[in-house]
Short mmCIF file of C-alpha atoms and ligand atoms in Angstrom, two decimals:
data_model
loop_
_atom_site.label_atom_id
_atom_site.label_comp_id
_atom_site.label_asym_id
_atom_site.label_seq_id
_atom_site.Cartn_x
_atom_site.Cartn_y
_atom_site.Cartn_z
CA UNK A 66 0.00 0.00 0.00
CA UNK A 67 1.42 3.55 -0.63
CA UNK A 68 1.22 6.11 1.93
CA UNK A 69 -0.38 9.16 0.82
CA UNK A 70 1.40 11.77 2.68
CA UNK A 71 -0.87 15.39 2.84
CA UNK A 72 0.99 18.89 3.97
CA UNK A 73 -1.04 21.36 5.41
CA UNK A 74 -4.19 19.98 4.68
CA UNK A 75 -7.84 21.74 2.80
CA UNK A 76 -11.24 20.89 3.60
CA UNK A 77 -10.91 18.45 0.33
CA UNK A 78 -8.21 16.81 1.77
CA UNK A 79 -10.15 16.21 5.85
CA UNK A 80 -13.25 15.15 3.37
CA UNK A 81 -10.90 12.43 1.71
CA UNK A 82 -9.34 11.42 4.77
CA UNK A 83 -12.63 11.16 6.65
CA UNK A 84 -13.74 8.62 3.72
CA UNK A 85 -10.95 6.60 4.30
CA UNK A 86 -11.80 5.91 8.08
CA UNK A 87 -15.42 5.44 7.31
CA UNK A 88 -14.37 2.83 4.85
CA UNK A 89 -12.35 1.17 7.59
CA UNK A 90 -8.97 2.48 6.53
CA UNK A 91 -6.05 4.15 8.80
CA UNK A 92 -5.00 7.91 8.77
CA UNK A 93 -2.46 9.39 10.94
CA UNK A 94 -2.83 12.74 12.33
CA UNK A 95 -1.36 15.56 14.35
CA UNK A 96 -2.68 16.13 17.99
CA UNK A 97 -0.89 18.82 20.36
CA UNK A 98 0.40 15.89 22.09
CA UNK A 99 1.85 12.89 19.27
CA UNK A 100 0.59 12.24 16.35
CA UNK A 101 -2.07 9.13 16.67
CA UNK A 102 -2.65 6.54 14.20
CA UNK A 103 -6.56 7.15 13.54
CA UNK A 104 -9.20 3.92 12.52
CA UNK A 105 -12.70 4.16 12.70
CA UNK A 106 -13.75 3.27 17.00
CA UNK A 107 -17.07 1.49 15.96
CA UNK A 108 -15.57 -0.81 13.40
CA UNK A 109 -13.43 -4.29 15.45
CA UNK A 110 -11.93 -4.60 12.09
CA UNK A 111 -10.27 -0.91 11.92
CA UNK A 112 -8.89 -1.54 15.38
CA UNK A 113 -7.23 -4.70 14.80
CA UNK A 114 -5.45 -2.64 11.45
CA UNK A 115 -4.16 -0.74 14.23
CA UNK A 116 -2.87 -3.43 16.28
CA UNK A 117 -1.43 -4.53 12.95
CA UNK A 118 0.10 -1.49 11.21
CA UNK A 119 1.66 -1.20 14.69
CA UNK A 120 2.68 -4.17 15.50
CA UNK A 121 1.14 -3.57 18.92
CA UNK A 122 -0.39 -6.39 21.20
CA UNK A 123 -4.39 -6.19 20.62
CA UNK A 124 -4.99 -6.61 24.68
CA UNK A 125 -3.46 -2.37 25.23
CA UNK A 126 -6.50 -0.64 24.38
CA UNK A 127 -6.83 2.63 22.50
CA UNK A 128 -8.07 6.16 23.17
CA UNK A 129 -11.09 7.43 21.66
CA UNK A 130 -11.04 10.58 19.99
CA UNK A 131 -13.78 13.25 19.79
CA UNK A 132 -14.33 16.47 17.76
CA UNK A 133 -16.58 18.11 21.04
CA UNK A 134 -16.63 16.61 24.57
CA UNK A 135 -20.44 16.25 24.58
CA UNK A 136 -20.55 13.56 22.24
CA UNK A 137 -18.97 11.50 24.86
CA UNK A 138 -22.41 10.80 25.94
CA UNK A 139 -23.06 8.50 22.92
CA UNK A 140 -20.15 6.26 23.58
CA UNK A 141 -19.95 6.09 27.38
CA UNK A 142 -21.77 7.18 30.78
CA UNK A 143 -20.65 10.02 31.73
CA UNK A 144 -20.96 12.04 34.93
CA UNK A 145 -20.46 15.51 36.32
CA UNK A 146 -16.68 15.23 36.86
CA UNK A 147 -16.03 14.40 33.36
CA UNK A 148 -17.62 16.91 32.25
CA UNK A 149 -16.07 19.21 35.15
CA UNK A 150 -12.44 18.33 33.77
CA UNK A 151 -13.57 18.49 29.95
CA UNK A 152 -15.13 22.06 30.59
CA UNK A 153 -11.24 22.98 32.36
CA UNK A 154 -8.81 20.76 30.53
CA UNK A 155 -10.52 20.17 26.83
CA UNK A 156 -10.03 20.50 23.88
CA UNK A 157 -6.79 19.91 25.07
CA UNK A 158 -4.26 17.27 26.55
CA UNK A 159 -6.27 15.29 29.02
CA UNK A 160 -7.81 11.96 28.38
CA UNK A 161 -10.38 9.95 30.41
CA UNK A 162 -11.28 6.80 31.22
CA UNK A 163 -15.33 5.81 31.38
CA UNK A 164 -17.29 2.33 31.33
CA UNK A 165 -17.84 2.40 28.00
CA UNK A 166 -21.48 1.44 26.00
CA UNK A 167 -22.03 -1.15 24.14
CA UNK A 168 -21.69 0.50 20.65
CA UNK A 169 -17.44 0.64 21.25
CA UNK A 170 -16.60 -2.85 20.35
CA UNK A 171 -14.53 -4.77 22.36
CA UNK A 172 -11.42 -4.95 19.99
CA UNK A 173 -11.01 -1.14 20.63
CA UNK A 174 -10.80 -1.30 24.63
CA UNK A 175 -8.56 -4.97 24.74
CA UNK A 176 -11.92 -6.48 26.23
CA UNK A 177 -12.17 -3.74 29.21
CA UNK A 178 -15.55 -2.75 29.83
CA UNK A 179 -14.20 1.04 30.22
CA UNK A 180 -13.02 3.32 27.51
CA UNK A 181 -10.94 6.30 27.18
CA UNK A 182 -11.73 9.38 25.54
CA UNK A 183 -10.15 12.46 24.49
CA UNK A 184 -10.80 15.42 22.74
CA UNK A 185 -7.66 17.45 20.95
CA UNK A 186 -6.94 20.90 20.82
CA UNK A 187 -4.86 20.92 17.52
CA UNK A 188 -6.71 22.42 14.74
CA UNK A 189 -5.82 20.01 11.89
CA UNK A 190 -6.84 16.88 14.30
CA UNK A 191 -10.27 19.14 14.75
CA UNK A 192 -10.83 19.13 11.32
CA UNK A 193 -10.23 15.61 10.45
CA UNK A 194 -12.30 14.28 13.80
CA UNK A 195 -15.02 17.35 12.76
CA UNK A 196 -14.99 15.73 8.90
CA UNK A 197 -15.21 11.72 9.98
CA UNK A 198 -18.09 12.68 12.51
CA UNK A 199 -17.33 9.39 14.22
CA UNK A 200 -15.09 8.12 17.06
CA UNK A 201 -11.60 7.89 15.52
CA UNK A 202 -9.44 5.34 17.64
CA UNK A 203 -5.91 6.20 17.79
CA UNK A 204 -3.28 5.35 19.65
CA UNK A 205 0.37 6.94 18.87
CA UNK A 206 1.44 6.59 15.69
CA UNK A 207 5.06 4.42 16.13
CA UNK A 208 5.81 0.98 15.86
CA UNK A 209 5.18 -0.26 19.14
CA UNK A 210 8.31 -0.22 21.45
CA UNK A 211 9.73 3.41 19.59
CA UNK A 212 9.28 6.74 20.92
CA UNK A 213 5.92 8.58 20.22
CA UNK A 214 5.76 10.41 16.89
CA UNK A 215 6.39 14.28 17.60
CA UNK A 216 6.78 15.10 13.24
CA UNK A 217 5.43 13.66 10.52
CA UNK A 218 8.65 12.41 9.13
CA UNK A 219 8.77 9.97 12.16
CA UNK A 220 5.48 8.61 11.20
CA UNK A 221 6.64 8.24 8.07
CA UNK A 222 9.71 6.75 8.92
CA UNK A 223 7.74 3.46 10.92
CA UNK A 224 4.67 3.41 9.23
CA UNK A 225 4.92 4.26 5.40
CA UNK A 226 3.53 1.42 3.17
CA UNK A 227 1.06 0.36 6.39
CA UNK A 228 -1.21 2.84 6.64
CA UNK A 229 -3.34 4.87 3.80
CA UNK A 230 -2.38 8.59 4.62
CA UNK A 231 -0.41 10.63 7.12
CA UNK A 232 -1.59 14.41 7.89
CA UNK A 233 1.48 16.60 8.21
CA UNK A 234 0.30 19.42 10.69
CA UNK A 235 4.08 20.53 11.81
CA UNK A 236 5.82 19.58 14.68
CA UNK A 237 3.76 18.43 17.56
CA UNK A 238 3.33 21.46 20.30
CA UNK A 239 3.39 19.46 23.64
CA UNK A 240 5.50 16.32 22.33
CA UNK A 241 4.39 14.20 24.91
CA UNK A 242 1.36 11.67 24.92
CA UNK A 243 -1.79 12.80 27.20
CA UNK A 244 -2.54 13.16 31.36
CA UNK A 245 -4.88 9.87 31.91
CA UNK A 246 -7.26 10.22 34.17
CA UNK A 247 -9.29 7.49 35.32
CA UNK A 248 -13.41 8.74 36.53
CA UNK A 249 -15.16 6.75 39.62
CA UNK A 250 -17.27 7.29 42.19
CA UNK A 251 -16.58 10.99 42.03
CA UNK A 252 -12.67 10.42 42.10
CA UNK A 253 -9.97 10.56 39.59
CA UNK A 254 -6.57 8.48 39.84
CA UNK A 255 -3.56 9.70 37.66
CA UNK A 256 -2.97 6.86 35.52
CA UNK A 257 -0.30 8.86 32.90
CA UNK A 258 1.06 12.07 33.51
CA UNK A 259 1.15 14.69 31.06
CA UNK A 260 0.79 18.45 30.42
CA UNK A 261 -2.06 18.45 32.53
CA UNK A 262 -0.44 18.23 35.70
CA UNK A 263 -1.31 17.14 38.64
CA UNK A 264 -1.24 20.42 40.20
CA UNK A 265 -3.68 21.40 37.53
CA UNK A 266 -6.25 18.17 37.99
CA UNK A 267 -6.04 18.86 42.15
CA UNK A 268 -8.06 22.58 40.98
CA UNK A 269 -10.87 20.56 40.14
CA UNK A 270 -10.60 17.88 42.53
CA UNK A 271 -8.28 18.02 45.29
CA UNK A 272 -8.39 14.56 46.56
CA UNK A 273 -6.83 13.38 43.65
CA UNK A 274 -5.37 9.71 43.69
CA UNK A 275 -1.90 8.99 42.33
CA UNK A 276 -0.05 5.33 42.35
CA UNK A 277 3.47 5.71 42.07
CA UNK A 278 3.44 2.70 40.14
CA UNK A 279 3.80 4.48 36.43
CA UNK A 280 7.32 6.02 37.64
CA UNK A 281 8.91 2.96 39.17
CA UNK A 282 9.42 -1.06 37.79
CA UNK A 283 6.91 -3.30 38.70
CA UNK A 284 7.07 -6.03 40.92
CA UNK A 285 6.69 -9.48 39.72
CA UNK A 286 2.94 -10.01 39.38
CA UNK A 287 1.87 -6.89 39.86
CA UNK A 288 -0.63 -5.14 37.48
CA UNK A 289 -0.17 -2.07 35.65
CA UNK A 290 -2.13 0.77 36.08
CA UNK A 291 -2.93 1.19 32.27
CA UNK A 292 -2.40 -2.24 30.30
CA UNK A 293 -0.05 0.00 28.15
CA UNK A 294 2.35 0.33 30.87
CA UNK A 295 3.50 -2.93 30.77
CA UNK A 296 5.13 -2.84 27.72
CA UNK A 297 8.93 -1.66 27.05
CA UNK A 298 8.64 2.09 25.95
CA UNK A 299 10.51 4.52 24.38
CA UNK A 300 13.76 2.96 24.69
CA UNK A 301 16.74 3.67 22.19
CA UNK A 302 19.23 0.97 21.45
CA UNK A 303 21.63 2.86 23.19
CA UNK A 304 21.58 2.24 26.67
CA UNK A 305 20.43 4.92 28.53
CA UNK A 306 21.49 6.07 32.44
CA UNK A 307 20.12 8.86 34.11
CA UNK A 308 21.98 10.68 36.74
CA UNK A 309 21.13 11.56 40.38
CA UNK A 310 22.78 14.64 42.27
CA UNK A 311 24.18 17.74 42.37
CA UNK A 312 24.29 19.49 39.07
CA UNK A 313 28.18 19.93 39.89
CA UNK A 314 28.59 16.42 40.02
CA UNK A 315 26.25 15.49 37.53
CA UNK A 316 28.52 17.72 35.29
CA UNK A 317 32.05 16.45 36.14
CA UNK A 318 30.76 12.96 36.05
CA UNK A 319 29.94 13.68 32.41
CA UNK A 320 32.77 15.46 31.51
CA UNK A 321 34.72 12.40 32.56
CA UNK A 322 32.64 9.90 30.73
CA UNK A 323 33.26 12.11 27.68
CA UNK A 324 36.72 10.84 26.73
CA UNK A 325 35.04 7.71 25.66
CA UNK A 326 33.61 7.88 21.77
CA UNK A 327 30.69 5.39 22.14
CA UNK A 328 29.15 7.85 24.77
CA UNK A 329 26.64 10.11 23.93
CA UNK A 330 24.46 12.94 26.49
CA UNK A 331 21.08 13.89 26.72
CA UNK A 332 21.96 17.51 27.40
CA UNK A 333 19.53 19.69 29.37
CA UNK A 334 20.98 23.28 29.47
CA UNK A 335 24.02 25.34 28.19
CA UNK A 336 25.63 24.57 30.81
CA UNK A 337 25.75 20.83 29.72
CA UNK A 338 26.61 21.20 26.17
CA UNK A 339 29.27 23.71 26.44
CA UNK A 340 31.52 21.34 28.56
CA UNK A 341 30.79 18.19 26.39
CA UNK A 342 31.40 17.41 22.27
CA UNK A 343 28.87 18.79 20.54
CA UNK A 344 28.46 16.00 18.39
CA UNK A 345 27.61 13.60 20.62
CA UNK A 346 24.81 15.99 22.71
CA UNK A 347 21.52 15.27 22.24
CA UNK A 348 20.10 18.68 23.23
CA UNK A 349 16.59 18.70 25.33
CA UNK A 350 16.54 22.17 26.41
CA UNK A 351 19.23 25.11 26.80
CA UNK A 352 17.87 26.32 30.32
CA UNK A 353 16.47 23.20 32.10
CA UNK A 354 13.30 23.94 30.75
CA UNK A 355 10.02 21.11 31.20
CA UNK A 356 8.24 22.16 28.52
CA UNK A 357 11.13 22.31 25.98
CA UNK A 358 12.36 19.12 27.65
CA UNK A 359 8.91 17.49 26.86
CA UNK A 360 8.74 19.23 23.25
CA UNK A 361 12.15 17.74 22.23
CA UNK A 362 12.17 14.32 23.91
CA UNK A 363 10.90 11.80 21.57
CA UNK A 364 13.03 13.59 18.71
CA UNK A 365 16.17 13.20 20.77
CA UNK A 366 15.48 9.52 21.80
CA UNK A 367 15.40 9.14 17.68
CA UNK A 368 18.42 11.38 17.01
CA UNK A 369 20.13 8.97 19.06
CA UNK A 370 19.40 5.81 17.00
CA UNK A 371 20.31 7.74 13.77
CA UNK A 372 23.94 7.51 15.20
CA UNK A 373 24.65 3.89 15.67
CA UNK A 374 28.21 4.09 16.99
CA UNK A 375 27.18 5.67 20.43
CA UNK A 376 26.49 2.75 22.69
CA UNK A 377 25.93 4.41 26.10
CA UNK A 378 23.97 7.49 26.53
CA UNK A 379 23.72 9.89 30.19
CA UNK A 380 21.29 12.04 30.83
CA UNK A 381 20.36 13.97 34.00
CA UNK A 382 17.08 12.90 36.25
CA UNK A 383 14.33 15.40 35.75
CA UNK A 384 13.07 17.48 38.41
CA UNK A 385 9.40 16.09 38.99
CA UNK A 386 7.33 19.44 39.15
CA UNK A 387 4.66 20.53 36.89
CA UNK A 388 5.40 19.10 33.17
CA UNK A 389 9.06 17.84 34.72
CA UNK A 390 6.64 14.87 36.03
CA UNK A 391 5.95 13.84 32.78
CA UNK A 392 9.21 14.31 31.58
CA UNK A 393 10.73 12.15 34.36
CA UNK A 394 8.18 9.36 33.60
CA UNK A 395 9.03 8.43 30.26
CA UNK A 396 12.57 9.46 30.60
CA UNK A 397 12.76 6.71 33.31
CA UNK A 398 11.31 4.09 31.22
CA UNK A 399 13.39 4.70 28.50
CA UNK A 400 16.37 4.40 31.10
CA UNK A 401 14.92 0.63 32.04
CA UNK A 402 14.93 2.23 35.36
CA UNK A 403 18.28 2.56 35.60
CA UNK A 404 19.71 5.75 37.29
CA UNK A 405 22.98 6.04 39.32
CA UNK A 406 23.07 8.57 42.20
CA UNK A 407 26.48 10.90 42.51
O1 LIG K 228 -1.68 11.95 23.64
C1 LIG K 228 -2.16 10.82 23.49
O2 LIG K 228 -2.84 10.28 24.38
C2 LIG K 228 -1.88 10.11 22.16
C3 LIG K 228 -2.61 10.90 21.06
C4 LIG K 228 -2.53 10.22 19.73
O3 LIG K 228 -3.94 11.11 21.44
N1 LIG K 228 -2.34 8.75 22.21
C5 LIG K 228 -1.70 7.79 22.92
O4 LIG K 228 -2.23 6.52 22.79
O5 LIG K 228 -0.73 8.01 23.61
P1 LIG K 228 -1.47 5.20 23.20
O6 LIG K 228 -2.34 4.10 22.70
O7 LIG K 228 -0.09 5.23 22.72
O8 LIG K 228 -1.52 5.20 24.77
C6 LIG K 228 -2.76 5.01 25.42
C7 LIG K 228 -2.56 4.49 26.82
C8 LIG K 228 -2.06 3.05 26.86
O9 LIG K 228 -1.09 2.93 27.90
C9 LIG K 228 -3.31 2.28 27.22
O10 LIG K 228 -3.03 1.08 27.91
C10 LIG K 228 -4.09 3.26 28.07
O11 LIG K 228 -3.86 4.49 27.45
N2 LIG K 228 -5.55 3.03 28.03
C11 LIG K 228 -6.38 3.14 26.96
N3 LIG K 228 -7.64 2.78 27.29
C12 LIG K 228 -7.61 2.44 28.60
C13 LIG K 228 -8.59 1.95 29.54
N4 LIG K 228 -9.85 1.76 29.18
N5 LIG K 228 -8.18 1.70 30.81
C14 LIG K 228 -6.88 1.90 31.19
N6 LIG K 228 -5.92 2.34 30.34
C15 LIG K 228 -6.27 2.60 29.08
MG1 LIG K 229 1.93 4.90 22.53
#
């Protein structure tokens, strides 16, 4: 199949794409957050081209994505709360997890009986999920196990000849997947953090629950919070270590490593690139910043595979505030956990 690849899409071009879904076909698309590889949510057969074009396993369900937050109502029961957090958070980075009804087949939600839905702010995905008129299920448009798609090029790059058309809508603004929030009995648990923050959810409901499991390795037999979570994320084939300490010793102890020619640095700030070879930084951010850090992630955890020589990568541990949280999450999975304190 040849992947029809669309820049800055018209109305002609959300009209054709739209048709494709309908028919049971696969469209990637920009969201704020990652691009998501799109299938229609009330066709099984779309969402097992998903599970195929990624090579994902069909028991990690998908997200549900909605052009306006009130047509949640058609796909699962709603309450107050959701629509609470989709009046502060949406259209937007937040996604949320409802029993589902009966019309969202079972293929889309790995056989839960609870789906999640979200509703994005970026204009071009609001004009393709505005055009289908339907529940698009996407998740994030990688081969499963790579980082999330922040540019159309990346989706290219794993899915081109799997999928019938990619939407190129720039560079993705956030550049890291959505907050999951799961909705019961009047209380929300953090599943996934993301640009909405948990400072931000505890606004609209203070009590809110958070399981550290998502930002440590799970015990043997232990469930994951999301069925995602099990899986290996993000990881490059380098092997990456974050670093625990001082930012003076977090420095020298980089500096030192840099002699070696197979090492390569996830650099955070100035400070960090100016003392080691450029062309082995990986740059996140020049000041330290979470949002850059978040923007630039998934590109740098690619960057790093384009240059097959560099066997060991460092980076520093991100400071868990606001974004950082989010940052620090899928940093250490990517790491495998692994992080040695100075
Ligand atoms: O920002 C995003 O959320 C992107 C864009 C494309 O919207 N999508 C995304 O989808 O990240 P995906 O499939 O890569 O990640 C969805 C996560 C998985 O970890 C999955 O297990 C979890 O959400 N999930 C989906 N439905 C769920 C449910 N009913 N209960 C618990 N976890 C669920
Ligand atoms: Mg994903």
């Amino acid at each position: 199949m040849e992947t029809k690849l669309i820049r800055s899409p018209s109305q002609s071009d959300y009209l054709e794409a739209a048709a494709i879904i309908r028919a049971g076909g696969l469209v990637a698309f920009p969201t704020e957050t990652v691009y998501g590889l799109g299938g229609n949510a009330l066709m099984a057969d779309a969402a097992k081209k998903i599970y195929a074009a990624k090579g994902r396993p069909s028991d990690n369900p998908l997200i549900i994505h909605l052009a306006d937050a009130g047509e949640a109502e058609k796909y699962c029961i709603t309450n107050p709360l959701y629509f609470r957090l989709a009046e502060a958070f949406t259209p937007g980075p937040l996604t949320m997890i409802l029993t589902k009804k009966d019309c969202i087949p079972d293929d889309v939600t790995g056989g839960l009986s609870t789906v999640a839905v979200r509703i994005p702010s970026d204009p071009v995905a609001h004009a393709f999920l505005a055009a289908c008129a339907l529940p698009v299920a996407a998740p994030s448009a990688n081969l499963s196990g790579k980082p999330s798609p922040t540019k159309a090029a990346h989706v290219m790059r794993d899915l081109s000849g799997r999928i019938d058309m990619v939407l190129d809508g720039g560079d993705s603004e956030i550049g890291l997947e959505s907050t999951i929030v799961k909705i019961d009995d009047g209380c929300i648990t953090l599943l996934r953090p993301g640009a909405v923050t948990p400072e931000m959810l505890r606004t609209i409901c203070p009590d809110l629950r958070f399981d550290d499991k998502s930002m440590r390795p799970l015990s043997e037999g232990e469930k994951p919070l999301a069925p995602g979570m099990k899986y290996r994320h993000y990881a490059p084939s380098a092997k990456l270590i974050l670093l625990d300490g001082s930012r003076e010793a977090i420095l020298s102890y980089m500096f030192e490593k840099s002699v070696d020619p197979t090492v390569g640095f996830l650099c955070d700030g100035e400070d960090m690139c100016a003392l080691l070879p450029r062309e082995r930084c990986f740059s996140l951010s020049s000041c330290q910043s979470g949002g850059e850090m978040a923007a630039r992630l998934f590109a740098a955890l690619r960057e790093i595979d384009d240059h097959p020589g560099i066997e060991t990568v460092f980076g520093a541990l991100p400071v868990r505030q606001g974004i950082g949280l989010a940052v620090y999450n899928r940093l250490i999975k990517a790491a495998g956990f692994t992080v040695i304190t100075l």
